[in-house]
Short mmCIF file of C-alpha atoms and ligand atoms in Angstrom, two decimals:
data_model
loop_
_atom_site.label_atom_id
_atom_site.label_comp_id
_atom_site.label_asym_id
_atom_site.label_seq_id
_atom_site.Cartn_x
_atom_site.Cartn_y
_atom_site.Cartn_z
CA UNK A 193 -22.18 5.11 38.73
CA UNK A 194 -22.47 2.18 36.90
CA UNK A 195 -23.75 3.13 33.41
CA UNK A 196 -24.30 0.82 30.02
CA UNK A 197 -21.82 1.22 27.32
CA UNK A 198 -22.87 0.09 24.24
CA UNK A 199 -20.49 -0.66 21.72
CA UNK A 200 -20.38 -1.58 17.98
CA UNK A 201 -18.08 -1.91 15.20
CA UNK A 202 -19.51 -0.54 11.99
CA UNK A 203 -18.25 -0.90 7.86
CA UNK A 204 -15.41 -2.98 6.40
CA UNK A 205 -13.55 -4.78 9.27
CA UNK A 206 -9.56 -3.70 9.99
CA UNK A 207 -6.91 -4.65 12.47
CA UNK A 208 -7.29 -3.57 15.76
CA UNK A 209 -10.91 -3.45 16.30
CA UNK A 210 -10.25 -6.20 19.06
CA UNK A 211 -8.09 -3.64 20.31
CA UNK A 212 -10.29 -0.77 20.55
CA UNK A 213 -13.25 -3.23 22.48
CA UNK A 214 -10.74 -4.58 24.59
CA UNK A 215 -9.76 -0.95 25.58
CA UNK A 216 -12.78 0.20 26.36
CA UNK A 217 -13.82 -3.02 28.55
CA UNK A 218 -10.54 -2.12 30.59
CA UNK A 219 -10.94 1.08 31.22
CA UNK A 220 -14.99 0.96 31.45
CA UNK A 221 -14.01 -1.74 34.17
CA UNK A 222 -12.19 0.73 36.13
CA UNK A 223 -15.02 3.49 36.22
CA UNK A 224 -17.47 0.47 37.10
CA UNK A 225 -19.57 0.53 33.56
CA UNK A 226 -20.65 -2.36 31.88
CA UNK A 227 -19.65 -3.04 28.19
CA UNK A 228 -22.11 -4.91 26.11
CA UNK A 229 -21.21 -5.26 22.43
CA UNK A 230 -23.88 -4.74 19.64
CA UNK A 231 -23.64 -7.02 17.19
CA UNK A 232 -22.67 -6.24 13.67
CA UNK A 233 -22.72 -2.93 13.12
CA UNK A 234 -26.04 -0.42 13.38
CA UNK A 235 -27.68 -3.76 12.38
CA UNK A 236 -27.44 -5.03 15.99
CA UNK A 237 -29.48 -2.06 17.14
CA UNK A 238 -32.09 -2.74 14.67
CA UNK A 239 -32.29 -6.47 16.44
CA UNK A 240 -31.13 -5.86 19.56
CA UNK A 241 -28.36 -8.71 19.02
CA UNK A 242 -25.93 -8.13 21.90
CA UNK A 243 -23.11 -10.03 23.99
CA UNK A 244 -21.83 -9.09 27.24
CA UNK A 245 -18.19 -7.85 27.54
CA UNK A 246 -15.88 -7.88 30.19
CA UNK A 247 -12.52 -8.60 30.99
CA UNK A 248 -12.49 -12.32 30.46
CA UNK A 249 -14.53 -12.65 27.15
CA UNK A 250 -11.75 -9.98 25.74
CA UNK A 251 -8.96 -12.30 26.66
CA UNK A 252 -6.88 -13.15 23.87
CA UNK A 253 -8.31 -11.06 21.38
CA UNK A 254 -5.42 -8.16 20.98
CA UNK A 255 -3.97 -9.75 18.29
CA UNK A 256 -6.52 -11.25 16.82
CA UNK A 257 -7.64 -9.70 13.39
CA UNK A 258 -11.44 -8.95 12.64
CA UNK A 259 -13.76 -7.93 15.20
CA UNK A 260 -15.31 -10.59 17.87
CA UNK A 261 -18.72 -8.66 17.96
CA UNK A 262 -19.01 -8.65 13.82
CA UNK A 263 -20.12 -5.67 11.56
CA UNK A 264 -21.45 -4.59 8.70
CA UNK A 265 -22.56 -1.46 6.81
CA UNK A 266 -25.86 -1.52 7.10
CA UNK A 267 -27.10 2.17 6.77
CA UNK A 268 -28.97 3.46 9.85
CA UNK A 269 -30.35 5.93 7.54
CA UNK A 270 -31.14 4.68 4.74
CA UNK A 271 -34.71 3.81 4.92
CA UNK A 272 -37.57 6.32 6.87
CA UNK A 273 -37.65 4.85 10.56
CA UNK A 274 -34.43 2.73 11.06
CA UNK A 275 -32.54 5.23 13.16
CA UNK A 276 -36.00 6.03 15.03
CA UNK A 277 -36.33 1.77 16.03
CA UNK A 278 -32.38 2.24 16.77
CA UNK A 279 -33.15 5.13 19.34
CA UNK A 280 -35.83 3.10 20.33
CA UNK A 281 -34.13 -0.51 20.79
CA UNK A 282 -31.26 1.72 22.46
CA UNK A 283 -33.61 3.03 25.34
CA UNK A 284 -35.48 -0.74 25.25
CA UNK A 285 -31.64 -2.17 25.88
CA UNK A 286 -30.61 0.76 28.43
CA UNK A 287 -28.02 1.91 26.86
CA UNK A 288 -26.56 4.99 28.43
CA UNK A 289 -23.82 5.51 25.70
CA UNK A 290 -22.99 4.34 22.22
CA UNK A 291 -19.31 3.75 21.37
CA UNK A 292 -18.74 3.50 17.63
CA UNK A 293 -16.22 2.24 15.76
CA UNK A 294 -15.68 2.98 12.34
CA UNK A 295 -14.90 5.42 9.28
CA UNK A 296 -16.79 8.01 7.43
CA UNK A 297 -20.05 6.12 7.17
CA UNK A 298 -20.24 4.71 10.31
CA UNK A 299 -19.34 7.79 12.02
CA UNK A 300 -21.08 10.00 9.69
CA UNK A 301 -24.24 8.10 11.37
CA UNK A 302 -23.17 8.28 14.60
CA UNK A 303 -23.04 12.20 14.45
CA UNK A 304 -26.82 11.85 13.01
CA UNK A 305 -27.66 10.02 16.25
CA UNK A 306 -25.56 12.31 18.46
CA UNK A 307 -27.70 15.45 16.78
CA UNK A 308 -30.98 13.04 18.28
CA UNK A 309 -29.71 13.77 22.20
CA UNK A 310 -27.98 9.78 21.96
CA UNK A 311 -24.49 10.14 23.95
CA UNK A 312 -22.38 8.56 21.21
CA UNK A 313 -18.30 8.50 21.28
CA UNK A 314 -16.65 7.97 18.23
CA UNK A 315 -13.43 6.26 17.21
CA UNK A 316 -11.65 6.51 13.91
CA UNK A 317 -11.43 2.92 11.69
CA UNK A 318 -10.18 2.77 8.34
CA UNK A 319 -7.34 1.00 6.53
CA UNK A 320 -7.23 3.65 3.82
CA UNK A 321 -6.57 6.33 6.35
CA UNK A 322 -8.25 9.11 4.93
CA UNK A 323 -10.44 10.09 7.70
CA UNK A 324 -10.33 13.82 8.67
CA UNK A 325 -10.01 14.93 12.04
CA UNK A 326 -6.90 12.40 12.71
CA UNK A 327 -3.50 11.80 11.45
CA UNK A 328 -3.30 8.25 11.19
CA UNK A 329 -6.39 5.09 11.68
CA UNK A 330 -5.47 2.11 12.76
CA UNK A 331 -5.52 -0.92 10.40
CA UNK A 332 -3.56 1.59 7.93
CA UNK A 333 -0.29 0.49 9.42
CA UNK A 334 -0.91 -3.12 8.65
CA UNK A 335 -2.35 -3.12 6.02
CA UNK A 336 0.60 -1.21 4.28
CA UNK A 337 3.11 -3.30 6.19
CA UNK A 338 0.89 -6.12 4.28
CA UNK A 339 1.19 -4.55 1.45
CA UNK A 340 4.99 -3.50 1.06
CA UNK A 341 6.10 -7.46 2.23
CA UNK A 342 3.94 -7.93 -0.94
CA UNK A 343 5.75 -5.73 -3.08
CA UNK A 344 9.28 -7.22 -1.85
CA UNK A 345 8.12 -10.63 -2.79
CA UNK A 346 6.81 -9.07 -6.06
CA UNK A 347 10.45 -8.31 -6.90
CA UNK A 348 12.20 -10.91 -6.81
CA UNK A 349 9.92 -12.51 -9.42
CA UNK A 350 9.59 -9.92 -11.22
CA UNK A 351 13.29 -9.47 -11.75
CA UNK A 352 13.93 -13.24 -12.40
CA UNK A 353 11.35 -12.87 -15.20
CA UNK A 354 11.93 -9.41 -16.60
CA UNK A 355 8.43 -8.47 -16.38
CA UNK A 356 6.34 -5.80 -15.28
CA UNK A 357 3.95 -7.05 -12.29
CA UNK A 358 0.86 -4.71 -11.52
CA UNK A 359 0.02 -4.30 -7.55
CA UNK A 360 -3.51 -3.32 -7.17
CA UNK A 361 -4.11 -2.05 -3.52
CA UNK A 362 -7.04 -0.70 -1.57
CA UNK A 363 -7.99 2.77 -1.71
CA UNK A 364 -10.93 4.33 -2.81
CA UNK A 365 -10.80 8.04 -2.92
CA UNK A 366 -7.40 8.25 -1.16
CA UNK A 367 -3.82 6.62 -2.35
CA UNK A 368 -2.32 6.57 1.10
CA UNK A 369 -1.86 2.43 0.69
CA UNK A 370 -0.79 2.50 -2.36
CA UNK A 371 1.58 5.81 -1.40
CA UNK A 372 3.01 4.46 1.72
CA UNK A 373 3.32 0.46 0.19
CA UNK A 374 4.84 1.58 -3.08
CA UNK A 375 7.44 3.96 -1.10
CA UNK A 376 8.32 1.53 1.24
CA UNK A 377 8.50 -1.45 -1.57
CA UNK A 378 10.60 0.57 -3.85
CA UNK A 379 7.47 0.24 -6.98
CA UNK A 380 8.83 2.16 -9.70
CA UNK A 381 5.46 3.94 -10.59
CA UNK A 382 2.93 4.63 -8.04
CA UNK A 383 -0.87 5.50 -9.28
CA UNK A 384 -3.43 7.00 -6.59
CA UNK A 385 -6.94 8.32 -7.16
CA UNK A 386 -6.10 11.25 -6.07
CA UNK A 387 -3.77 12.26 -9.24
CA UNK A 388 -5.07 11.04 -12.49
CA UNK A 389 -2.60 9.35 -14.79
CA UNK A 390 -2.31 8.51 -18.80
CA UNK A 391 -1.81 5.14 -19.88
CA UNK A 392 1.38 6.71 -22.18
CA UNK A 393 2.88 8.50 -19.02
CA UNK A 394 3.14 4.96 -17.68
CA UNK A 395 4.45 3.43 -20.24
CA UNK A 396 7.22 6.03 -20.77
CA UNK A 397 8.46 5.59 -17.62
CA UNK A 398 8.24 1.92 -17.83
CA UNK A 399 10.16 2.21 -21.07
CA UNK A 400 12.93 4.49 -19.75
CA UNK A 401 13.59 2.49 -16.90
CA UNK A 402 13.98 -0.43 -19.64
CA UNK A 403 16.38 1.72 -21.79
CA UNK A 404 18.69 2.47 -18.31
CA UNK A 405 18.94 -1.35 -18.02
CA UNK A 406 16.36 -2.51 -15.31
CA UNK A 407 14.35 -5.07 -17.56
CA UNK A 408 11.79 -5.71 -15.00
CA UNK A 409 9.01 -3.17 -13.10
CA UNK A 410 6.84 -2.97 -10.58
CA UNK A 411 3.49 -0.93 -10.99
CA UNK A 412 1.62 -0.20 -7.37
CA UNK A 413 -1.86 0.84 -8.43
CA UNK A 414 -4.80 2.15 -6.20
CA UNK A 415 -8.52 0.13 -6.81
CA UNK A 416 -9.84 3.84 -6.88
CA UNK A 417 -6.82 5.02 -9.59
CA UNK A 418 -7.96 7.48 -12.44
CA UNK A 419 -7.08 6.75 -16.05
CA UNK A 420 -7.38 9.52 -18.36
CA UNK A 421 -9.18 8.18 -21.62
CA UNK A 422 -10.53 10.04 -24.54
CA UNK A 423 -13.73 9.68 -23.11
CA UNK A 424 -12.31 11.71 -19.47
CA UNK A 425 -11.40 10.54 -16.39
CA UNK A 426 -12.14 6.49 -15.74
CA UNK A 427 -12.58 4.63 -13.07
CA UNK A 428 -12.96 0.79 -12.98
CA UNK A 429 -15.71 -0.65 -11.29
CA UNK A 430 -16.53 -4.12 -10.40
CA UNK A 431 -19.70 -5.70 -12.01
CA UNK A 432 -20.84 -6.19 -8.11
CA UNK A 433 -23.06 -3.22 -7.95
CA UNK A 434 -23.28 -0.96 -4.69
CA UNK A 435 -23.06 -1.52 -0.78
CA UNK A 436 -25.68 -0.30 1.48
CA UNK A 437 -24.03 3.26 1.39
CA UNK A 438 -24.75 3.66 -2.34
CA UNK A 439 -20.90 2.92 -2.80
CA UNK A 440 -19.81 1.96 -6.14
CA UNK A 441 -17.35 -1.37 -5.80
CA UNK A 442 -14.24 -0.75 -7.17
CA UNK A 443 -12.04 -3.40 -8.65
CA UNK A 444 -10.10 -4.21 -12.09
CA UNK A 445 -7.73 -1.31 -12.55
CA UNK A 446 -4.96 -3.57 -12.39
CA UNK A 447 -6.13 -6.00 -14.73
CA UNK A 448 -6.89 -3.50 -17.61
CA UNK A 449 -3.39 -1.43 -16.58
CA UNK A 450 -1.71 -4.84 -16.83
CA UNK A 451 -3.00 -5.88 -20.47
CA UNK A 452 -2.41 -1.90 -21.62
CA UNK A 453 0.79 -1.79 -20.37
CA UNK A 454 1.71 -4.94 -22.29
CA UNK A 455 0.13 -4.01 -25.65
CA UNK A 456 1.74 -0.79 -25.65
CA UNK A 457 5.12 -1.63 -24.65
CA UNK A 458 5.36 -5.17 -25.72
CA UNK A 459 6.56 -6.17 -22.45
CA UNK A 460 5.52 -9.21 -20.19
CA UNK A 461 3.12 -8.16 -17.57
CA UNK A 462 1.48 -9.28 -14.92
CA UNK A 463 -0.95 -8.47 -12.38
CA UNK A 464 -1.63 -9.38 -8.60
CA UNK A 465 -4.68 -8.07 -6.87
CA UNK A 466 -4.43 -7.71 -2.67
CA UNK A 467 -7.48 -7.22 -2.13
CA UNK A 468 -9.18 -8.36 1.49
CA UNK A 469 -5.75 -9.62 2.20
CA UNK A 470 -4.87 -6.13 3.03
CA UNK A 471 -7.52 -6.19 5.64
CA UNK A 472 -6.91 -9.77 7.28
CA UNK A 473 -5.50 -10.78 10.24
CA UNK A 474 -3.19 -10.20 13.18
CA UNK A 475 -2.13 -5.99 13.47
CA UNK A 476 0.94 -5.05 13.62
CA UNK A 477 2.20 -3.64 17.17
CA UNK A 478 1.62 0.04 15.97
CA UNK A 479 -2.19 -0.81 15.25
CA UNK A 480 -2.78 -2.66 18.52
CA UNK A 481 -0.98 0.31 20.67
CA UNK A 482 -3.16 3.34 18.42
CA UNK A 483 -6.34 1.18 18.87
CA UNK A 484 -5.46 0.75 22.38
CA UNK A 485 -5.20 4.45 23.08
CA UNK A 486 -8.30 5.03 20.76
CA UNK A 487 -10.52 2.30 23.25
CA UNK A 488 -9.09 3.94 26.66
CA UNK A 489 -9.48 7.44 25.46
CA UNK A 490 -13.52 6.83 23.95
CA UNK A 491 -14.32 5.62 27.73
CA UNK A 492 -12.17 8.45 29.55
CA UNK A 493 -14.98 10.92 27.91
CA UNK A 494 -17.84 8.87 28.06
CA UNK A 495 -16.23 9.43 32.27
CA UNK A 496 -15.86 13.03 31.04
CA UNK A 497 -19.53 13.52 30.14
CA UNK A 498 -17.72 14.67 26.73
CA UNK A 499 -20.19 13.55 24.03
CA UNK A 500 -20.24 13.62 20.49
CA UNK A 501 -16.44 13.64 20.10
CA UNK A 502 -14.31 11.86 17.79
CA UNK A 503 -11.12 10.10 19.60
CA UNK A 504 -8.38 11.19 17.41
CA UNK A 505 -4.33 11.38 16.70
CA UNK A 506 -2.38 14.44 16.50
CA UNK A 507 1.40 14.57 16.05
CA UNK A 508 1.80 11.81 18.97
CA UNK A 509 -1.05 12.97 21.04
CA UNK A 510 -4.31 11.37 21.60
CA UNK A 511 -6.63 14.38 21.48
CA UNK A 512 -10.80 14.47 20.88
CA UNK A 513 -12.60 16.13 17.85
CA UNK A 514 -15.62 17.21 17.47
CA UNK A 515 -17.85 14.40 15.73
CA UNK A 516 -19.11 16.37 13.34
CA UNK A 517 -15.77 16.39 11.77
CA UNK A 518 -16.05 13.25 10.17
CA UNK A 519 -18.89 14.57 7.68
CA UNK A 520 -16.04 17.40 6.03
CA UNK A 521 -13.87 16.48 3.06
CA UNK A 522 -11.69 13.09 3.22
CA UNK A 523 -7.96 13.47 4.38
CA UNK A 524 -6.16 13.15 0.51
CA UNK A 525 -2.70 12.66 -0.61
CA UNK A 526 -1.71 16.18 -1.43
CA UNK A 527 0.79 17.73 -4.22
CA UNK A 528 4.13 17.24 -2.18
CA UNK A 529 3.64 13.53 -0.80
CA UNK A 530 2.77 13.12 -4.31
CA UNK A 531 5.75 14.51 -5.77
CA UNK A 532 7.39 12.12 -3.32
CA UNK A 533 6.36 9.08 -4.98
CA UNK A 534 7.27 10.47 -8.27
CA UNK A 535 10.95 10.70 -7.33
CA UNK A 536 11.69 7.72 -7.93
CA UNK A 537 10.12 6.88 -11.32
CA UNK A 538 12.67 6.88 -14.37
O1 F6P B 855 -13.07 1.17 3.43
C1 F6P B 855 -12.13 0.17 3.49
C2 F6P B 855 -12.13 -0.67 2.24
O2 F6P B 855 -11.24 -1.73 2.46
C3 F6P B 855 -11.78 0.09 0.95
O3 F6P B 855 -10.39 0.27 0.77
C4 F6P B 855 -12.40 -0.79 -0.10
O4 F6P B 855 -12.71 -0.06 -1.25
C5 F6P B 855 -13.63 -1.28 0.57
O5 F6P B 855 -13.40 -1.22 1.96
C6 F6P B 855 -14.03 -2.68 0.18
O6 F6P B 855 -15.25 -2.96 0.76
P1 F6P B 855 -15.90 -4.40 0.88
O7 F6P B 855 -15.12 -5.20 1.87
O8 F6P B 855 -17.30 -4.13 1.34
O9 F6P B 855 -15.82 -5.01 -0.48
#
């Protein structure tokens, strides 16, 4: 049977989306389906903006960063009678089966349409890798390989200089980036949003590691980081306002650690923020392989009939979730990875 796959790539772009599409427009080739990509994100179902897909216009794009068919994060449900035109435009456009690509939002909207009789596949896209339902996204591992070859080249400057150089990373709710970077960079204090931190407790430890000898530090901190004030727990947000999901943008954590952490301890600091570096492009060869298993997988059940399913990892296997589990509680660093990072803080 030859049926219409539709699919789209939906919130902030990530290594290895190329990967996924290309996936899908193998293995979709071998059943006989057609591939047609809807362009950026739900938007492209709201304007019926497609392109066709097949083997030759995904040639070349494996290691390319980004996504060829664009996104966004437009909200499908947002306003009254945006996902009814979608269900509308998909019927209009033929489309037997959505494929989306993305994290909680994207997904989280994809289960609304699967609940509306669409036949919708999901597959699991974030660089912060706190989705639940699957051990590891893709885009995580590069953008933490990004990351630590950040941190290295942090060092060496910092040491030359004896200062203390602040690392803001990506990472809203979740510290896995800054967990995974700042382990695998050596940062002598690691801050995630998951644990909140004082600016003294900082300090300290920047001070003791000063007192053993080591005149310089390196500070990885998480955009999303808490910093206990007398006022509570504070987040830093950018001026920027919110994205269509009612998301707050974060942004400046490292700046206003940075000037703390130099009034307080006197010490020359620094900060460098990574930003959409983090999510730029070529993957790294264990992104393209997961997203490649992620793409074939999403079209061996759309063959399977096996809707509303979330492609996921477990361990090493390649297993499928129920979509709905993308709407439960974000995947978060808990207490023993987090007494992992504090091992190696003075
Ligand atoms: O969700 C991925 C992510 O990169 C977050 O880590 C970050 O907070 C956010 O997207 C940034 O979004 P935008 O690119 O819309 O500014």
């Amino acid at each position: 049977m030859k049926r219409r796959i539709g699919i789209l790539t939906g919130g902030g772009d990530c290594p290895g989306l190329n990967a996924v599409i290309r996936g899908v427009v193998w293995r979709a080739s071998q059943f006989g389906d057609q591939v047609i990509g809807i362009k950026n994100g739900w938007a492209g179902l709201l304007t019926c903006e497609t392109i066709m897909l097949d083997r030759k216009s995904v040639g070349g794009i494996l290691y390319r960063g980004g996504t060829i068919i664009g996104t966004s994060r437009t909200n499908l449900f947002k306003e009254e009678g945006t996902a009814k035109l979608a269900i509308k435009n998909i019927a209009k456009m033929g489309l037997d089966v959505i494929i989306a690509v993305g994290g909680e939002d994207t997904l989280g909207a994809a289960y609304k349409l699967s609940r509306k009789k669409i036949q919708v596949v999901g597959v699991p896209k974030t660089i912060d890798n706190d989705l639940p339902g699957t051990d590891f996204t893709f885009g995580f591992d590069t953008a933490i390989s990004i990351a630590t070859e950040a941190i290295d080249r942090l060092h060496t400057t910092a040491e030359s200089h004896n200062r203390v150089l602040v690392v803001e990373v990506m990472g809203r709710h979740a510290g896995w980036i800054a967990a995974y970077s700042g382990l695998a960079g050596g940062a002598d204090v690691i801050l995630v949003p998951e644990y909140p931190f004082t600016i003294e407790e900082v300090c300290e430890a920047i001070r003791r590691r000063h007192d053993a000898g080591k005149f310089f530090s390196i500070v990885c901190v998480a955009e999303g980081a808490q910093m206990v004030t007398k006022k509570g727990k504070e987040v830093i947000l950018s001026s920027k306002g919110k994205d269509a999901f009612g998301h707050v943008r974060l942004g400046g954590i490292g700046q206003v650690l940075a000037e703390k952490i130099e009034a307080v301890t006197g010490y020359e600091t620094r900060v460098t923020v990574l930003g959409h570096i983090q999510r730029g492009g070529t993957p790294t060869a264990h992104d393209r392989v997961l997203a490649t298993r992620y793409g074939v997988e999403a079209m061996n059940c759309v063959e399977d009939g096996d809707f509303a399913k979330m492609v996921a990892l477990r361990g090493t296997d390649i297993v499928r979730v129920p979509l709905k589990t993308v709407t439960k509680k974000i995947r978060t660093i808990d207490k023993d990875f987090y007494n992992l990072t504090k091992v190696f803080q003075y």
